[in-house]
mmCIF file of C-alpha atoms and ligand atoms in Angstrom:
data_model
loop_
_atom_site.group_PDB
_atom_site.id
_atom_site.type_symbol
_atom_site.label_atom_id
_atom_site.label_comp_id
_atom_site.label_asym_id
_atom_site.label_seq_id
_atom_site.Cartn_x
_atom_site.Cartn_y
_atom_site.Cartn_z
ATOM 1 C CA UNK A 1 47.102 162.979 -0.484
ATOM 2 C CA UNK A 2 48.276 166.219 -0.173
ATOM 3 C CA UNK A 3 50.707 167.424 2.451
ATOM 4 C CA UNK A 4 51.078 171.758 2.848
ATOM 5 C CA UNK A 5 54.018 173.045 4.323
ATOM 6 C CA UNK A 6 53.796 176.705 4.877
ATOM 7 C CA UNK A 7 56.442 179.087 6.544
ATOM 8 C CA UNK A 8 58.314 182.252 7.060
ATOM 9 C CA UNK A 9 61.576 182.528 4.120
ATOM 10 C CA UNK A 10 64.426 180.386 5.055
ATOM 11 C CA UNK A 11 62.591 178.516 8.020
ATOM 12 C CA UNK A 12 63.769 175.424 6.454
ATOM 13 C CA UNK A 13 60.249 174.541 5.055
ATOM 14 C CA UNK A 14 61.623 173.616 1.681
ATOM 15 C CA UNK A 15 64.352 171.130 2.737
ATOM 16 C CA UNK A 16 61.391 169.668 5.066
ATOM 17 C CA UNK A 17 59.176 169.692 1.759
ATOM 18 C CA UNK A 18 61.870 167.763 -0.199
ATOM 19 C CA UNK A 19 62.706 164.980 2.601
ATOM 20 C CA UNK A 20 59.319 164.509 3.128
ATOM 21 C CA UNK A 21 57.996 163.719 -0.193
ATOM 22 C CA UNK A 22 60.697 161.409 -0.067
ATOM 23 C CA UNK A 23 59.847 159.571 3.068
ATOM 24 C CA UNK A 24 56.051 159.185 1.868
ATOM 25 C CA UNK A 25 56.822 158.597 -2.020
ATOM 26 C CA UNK A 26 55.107 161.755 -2.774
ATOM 27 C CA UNK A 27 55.350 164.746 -5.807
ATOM 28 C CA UNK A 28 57.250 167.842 -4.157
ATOM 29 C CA UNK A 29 56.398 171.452 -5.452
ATOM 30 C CA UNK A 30 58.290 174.239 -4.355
ATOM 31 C CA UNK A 31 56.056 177.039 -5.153
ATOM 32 C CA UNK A 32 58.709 179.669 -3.812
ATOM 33 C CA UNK A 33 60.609 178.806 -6.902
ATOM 34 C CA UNK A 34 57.274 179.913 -9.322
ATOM 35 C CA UNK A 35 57.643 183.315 -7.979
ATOM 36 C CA UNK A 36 60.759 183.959 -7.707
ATOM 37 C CA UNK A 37 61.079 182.687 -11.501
ATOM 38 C CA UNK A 38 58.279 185.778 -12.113
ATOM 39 C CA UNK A 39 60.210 188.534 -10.171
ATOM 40 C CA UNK A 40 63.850 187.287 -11.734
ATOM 41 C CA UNK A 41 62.481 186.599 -15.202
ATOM 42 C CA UNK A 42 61.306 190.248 -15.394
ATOM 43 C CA UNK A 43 64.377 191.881 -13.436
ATOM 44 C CA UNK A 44 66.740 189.979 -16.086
ATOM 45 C CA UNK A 45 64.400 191.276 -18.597
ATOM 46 C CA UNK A 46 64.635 194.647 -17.330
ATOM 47 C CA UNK A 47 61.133 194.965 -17.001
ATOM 48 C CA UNK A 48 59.771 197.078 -13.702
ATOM 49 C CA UNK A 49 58.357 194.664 -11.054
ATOM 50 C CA UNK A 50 55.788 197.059 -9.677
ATOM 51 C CA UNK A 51 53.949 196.568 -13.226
ATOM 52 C CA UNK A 52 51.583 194.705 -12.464
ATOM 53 C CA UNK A 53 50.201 194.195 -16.046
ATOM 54 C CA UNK A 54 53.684 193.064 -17.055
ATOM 55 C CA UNK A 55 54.119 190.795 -14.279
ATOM 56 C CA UNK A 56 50.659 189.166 -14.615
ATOM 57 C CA UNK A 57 51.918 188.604 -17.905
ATOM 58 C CA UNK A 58 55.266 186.853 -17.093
ATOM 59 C CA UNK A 59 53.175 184.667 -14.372
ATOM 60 C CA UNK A 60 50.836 183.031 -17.245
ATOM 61 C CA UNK A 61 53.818 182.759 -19.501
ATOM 62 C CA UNK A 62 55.586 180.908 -17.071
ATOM 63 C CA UNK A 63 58.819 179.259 -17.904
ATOM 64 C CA UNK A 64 61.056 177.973 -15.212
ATOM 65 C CA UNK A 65 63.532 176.568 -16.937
ATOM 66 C CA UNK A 66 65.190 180.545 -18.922
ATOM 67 C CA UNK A 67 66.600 180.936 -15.420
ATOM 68 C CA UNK A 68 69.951 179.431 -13.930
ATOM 69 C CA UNK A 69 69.407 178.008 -10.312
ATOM 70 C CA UNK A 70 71.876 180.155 -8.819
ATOM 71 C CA UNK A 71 69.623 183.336 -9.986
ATOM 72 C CA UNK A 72 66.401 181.636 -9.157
ATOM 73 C CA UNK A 73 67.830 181.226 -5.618
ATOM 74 C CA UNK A 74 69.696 184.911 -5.089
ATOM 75 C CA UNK A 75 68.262 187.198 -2.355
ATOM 76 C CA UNK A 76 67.372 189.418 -5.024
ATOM 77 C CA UNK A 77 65.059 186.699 -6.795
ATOM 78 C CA UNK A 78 63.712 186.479 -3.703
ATOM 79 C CA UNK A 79 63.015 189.824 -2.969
ATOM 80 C CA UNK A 80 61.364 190.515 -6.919
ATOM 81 C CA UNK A 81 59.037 187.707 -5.797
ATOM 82 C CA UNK A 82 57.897 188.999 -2.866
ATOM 83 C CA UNK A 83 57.101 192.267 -4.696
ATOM 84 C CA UNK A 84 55.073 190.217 -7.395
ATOM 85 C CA UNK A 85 53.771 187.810 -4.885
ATOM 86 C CA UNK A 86 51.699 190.707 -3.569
ATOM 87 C CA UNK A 87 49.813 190.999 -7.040
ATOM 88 C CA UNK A 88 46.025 189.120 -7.343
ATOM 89 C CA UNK A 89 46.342 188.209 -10.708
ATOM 90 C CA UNK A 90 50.032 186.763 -10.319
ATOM 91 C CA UNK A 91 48.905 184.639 -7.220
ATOM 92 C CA UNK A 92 45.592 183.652 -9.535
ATOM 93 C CA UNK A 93 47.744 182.631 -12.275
ATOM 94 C CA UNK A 94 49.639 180.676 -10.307
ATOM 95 C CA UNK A 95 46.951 179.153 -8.297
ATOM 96 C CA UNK A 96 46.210 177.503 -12.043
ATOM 97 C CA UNK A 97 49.347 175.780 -11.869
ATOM 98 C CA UNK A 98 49.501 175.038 -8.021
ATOM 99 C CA UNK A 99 45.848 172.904 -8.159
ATOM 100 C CA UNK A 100 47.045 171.184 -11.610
ATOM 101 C CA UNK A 101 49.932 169.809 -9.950
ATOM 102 C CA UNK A 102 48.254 169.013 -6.688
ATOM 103 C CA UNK A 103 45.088 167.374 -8.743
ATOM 104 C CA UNK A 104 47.484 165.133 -11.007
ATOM 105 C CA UNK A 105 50.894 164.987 -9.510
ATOM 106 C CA UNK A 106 53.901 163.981 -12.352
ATOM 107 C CA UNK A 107 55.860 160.420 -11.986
ATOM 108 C CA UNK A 108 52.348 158.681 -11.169
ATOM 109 C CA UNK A 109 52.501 160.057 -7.344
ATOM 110 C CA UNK A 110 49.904 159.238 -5.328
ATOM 111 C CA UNK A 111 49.994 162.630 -4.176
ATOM 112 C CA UNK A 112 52.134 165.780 -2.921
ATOM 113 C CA UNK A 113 54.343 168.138 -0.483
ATOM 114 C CA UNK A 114 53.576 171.645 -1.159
ATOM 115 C CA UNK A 115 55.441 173.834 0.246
ATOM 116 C CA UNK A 116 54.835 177.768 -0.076
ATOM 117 C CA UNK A 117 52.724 180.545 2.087
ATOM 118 C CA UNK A 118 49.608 179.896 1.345
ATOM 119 C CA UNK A 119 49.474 176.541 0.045
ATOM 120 C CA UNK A 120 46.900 175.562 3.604
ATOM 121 C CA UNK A 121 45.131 178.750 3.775
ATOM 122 C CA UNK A 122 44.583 179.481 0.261
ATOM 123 C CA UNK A 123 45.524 176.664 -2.613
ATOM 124 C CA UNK A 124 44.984 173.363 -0.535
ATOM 125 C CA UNK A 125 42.982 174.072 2.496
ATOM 126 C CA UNK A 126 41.392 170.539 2.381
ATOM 127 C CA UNK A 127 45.271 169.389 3.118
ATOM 128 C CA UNK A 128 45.388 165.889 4.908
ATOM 129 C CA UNK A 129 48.257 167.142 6.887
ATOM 130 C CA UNK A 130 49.215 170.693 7.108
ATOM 131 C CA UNK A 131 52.478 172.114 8.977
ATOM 132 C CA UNK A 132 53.879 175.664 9.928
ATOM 133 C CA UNK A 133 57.682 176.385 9.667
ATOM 134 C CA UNK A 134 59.411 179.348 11.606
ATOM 135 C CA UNK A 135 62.196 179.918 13.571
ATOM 136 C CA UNK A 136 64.303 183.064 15.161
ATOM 137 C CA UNK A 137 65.126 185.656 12.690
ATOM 138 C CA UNK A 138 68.842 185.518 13.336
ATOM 139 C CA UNK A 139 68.953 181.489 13.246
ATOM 140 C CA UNK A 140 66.788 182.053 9.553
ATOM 141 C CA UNK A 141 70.015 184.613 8.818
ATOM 142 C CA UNK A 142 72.243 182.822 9.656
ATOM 143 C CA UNK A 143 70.636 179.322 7.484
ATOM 144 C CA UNK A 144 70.388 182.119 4.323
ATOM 145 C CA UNK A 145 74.083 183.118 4.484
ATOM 146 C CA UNK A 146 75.637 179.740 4.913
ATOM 147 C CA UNK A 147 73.121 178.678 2.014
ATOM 148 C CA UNK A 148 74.194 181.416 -0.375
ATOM 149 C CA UNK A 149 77.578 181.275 0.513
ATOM 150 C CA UNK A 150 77.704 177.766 -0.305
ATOM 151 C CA UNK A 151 76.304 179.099 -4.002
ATOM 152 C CA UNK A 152 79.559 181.401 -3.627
ATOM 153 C CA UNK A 153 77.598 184.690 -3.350
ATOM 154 C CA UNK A 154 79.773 187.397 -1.357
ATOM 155 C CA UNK A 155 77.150 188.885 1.373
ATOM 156 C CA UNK A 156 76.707 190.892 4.293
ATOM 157 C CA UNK A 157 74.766 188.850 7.622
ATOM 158 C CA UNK A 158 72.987 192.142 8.685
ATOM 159 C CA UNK A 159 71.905 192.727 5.046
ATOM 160 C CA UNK A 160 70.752 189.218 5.076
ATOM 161 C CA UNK A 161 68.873 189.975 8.065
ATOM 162 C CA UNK A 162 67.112 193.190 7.301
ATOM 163 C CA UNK A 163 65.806 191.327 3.766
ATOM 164 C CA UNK A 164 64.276 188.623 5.322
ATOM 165 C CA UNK A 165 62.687 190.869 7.648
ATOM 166 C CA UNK A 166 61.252 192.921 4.965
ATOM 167 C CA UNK A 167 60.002 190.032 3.116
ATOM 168 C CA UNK A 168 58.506 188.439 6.280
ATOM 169 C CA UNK A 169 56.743 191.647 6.705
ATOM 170 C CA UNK A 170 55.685 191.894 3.022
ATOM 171 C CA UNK A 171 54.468 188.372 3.037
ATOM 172 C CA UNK A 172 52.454 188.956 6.362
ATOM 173 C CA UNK A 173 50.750 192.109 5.461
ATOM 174 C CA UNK A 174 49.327 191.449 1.890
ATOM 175 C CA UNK A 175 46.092 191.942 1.273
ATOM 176 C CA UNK A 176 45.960 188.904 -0.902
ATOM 177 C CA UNK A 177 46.712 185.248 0.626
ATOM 178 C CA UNK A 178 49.026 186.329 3.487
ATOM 179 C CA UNK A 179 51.240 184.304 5.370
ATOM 180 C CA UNK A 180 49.292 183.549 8.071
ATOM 181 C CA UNK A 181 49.298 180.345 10.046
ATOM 182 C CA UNK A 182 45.762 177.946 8.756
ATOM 183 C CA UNK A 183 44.055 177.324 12.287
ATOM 184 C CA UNK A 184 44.807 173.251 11.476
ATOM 185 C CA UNK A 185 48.238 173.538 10.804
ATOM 186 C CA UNK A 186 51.081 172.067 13.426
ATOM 187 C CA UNK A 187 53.524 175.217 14.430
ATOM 188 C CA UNK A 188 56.969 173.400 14.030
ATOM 189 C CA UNK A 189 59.587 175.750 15.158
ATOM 190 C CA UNK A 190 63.180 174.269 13.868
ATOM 191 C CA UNK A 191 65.445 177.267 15.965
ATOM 192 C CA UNK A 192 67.060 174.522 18.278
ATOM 193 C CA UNK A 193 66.499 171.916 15.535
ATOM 194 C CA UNK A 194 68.927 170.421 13.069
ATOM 195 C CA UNK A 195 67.590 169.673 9.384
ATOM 196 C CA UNK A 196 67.681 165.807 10.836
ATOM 197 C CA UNK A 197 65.505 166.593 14.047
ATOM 198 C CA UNK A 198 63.161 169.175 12.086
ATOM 199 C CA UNK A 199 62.679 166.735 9.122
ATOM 200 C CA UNK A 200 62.099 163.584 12.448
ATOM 201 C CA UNK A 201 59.728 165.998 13.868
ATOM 202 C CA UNK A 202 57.508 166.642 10.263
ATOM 203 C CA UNK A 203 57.069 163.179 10.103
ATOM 204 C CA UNK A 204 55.953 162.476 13.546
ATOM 205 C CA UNK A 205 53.727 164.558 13.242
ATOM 206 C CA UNK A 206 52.180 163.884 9.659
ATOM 207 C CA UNK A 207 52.213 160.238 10.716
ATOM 208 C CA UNK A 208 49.938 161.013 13.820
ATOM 209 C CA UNK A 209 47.779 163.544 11.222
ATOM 210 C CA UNK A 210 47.158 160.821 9.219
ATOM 211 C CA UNK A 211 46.488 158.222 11.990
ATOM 212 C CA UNK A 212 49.511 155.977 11.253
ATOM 213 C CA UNK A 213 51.794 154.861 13.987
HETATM 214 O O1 CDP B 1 63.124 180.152 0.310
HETATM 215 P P1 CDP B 1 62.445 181.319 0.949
HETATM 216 O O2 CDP B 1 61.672 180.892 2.133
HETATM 217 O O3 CDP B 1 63.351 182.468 1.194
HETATM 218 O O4 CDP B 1 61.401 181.909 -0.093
HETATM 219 P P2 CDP B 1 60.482 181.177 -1.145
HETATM 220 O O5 CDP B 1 59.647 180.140 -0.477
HETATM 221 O O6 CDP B 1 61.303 180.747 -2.294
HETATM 222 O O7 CDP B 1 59.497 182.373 -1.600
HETATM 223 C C1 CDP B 1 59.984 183.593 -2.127
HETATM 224 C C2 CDP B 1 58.869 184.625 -2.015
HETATM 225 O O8 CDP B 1 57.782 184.214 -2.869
HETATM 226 C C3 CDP B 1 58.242 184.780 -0.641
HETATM 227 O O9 CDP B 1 58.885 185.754 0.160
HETATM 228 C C4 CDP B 1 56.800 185.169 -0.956
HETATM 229 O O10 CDP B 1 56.660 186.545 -1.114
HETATM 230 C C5 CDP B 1 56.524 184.515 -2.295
HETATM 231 N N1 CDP B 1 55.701 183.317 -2.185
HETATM 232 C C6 CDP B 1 54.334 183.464 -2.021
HETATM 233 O O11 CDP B 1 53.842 184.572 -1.906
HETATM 234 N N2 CDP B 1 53.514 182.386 -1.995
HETATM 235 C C7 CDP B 1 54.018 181.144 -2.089
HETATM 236 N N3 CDP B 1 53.195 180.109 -2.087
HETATM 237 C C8 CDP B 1 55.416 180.961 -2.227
HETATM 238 C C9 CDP B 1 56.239 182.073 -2.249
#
């Protein structure tokens, strides 16, 4: 069984993913994390993110683990991914790894919560349950800043802001896979929702997906 959660950046999709997977005993796969380990990975190298050729290279060479979690989750490892996100042969490389994971999830799962941009349209579209996180811009800001200040990153709200924008509008207008809403998926929007009510809400609606009460 495979469950995709797709969204806008800091919708909340990813704690949804992990609670989730934990509610139905499933394999959780942030796929976020894949790219920004790409865009980091090369920026700590020192290597230019608009090469593609060098970028395609980091994605098949993949290794998650060089990279602290405080640098895989910076704005700025977000914002490298984005910009290598964009690239067709960093998205197919990746693909490779999304579908192995997906085909034979680790710890013996029975299955998995994807979570990502395209993971309905594009890497899972036969998903048994598929969902759509957004919410406001500013409430998304104001998620981001309370999450990296917790990481005890010094940052500016309205720089916050005007990053997510950008990547929303990066992520939206790529040629390859966009972010784009599959035509099955539920639209959950958590902007009056608590991570409580927005993770209740995924599951009511996953349980009625999958025909369980
Ligand atoms: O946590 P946040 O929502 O800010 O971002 P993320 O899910 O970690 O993804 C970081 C960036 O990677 C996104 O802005 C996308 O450009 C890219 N990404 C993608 O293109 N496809 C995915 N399946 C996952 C992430």
């Amino acid at each position: 069984m495979i469950i995709a959660v797709d969204g806008h950046a800091a919708s909340g999709k990813g704690t949804i993913a992990k609670r989730v997977a934990a509610h139905y005993n499933l394999a959780h796969l942030d796929t976020g994390s894949l790219y920004r380990s790409v865009g980091m990975g090369m920026v700590k190298r020192g290597e230019d993110i608009r090469d593609v050729a060098l970028a395609t290279a980091a994605a098949l060479n993949l290794q998650a683990e060089a990279l602290s979690e405080d640098e895989i989750r910076s704005e700025a490892a977000g914002t490298a991914a984005s910009v290598v996100a964009a690239y067709e042969d960093v998205r197919a490389a990746l693909k490779r790894f999304q579908r192995a994971f997906a085909e034979n999830p680790p710890g013996g799962k029975t299955g998995a919560v994807i979570d990502g941009r395209d993971i309905g349209t594009v890497i899972w579209p036969n998903a048994e349950a598929k969902l759509f996180v957004t919410a406001s811009l500013d409430v998304r800001t104001d998620r981001r800043v309370l999450e990296l200040q917790q990481r005890g990153a010094i940052l500016n709200w309205a720089e916050i802001r005007a990053d997510l924008a950008d990547r929303d509008e990066r992520d939206e207008n790529r040629p390859v896979s966009p972010l784009l809403q599959a035509e099955d998926a539920y639209l959950l929007d958590t902007t009056k929702l608590d991570i409580e009510a927005a993770v209740a809400a995924a599951i009511a609606v996953i349980n009625a997906r999958l025909g369980q009460p």
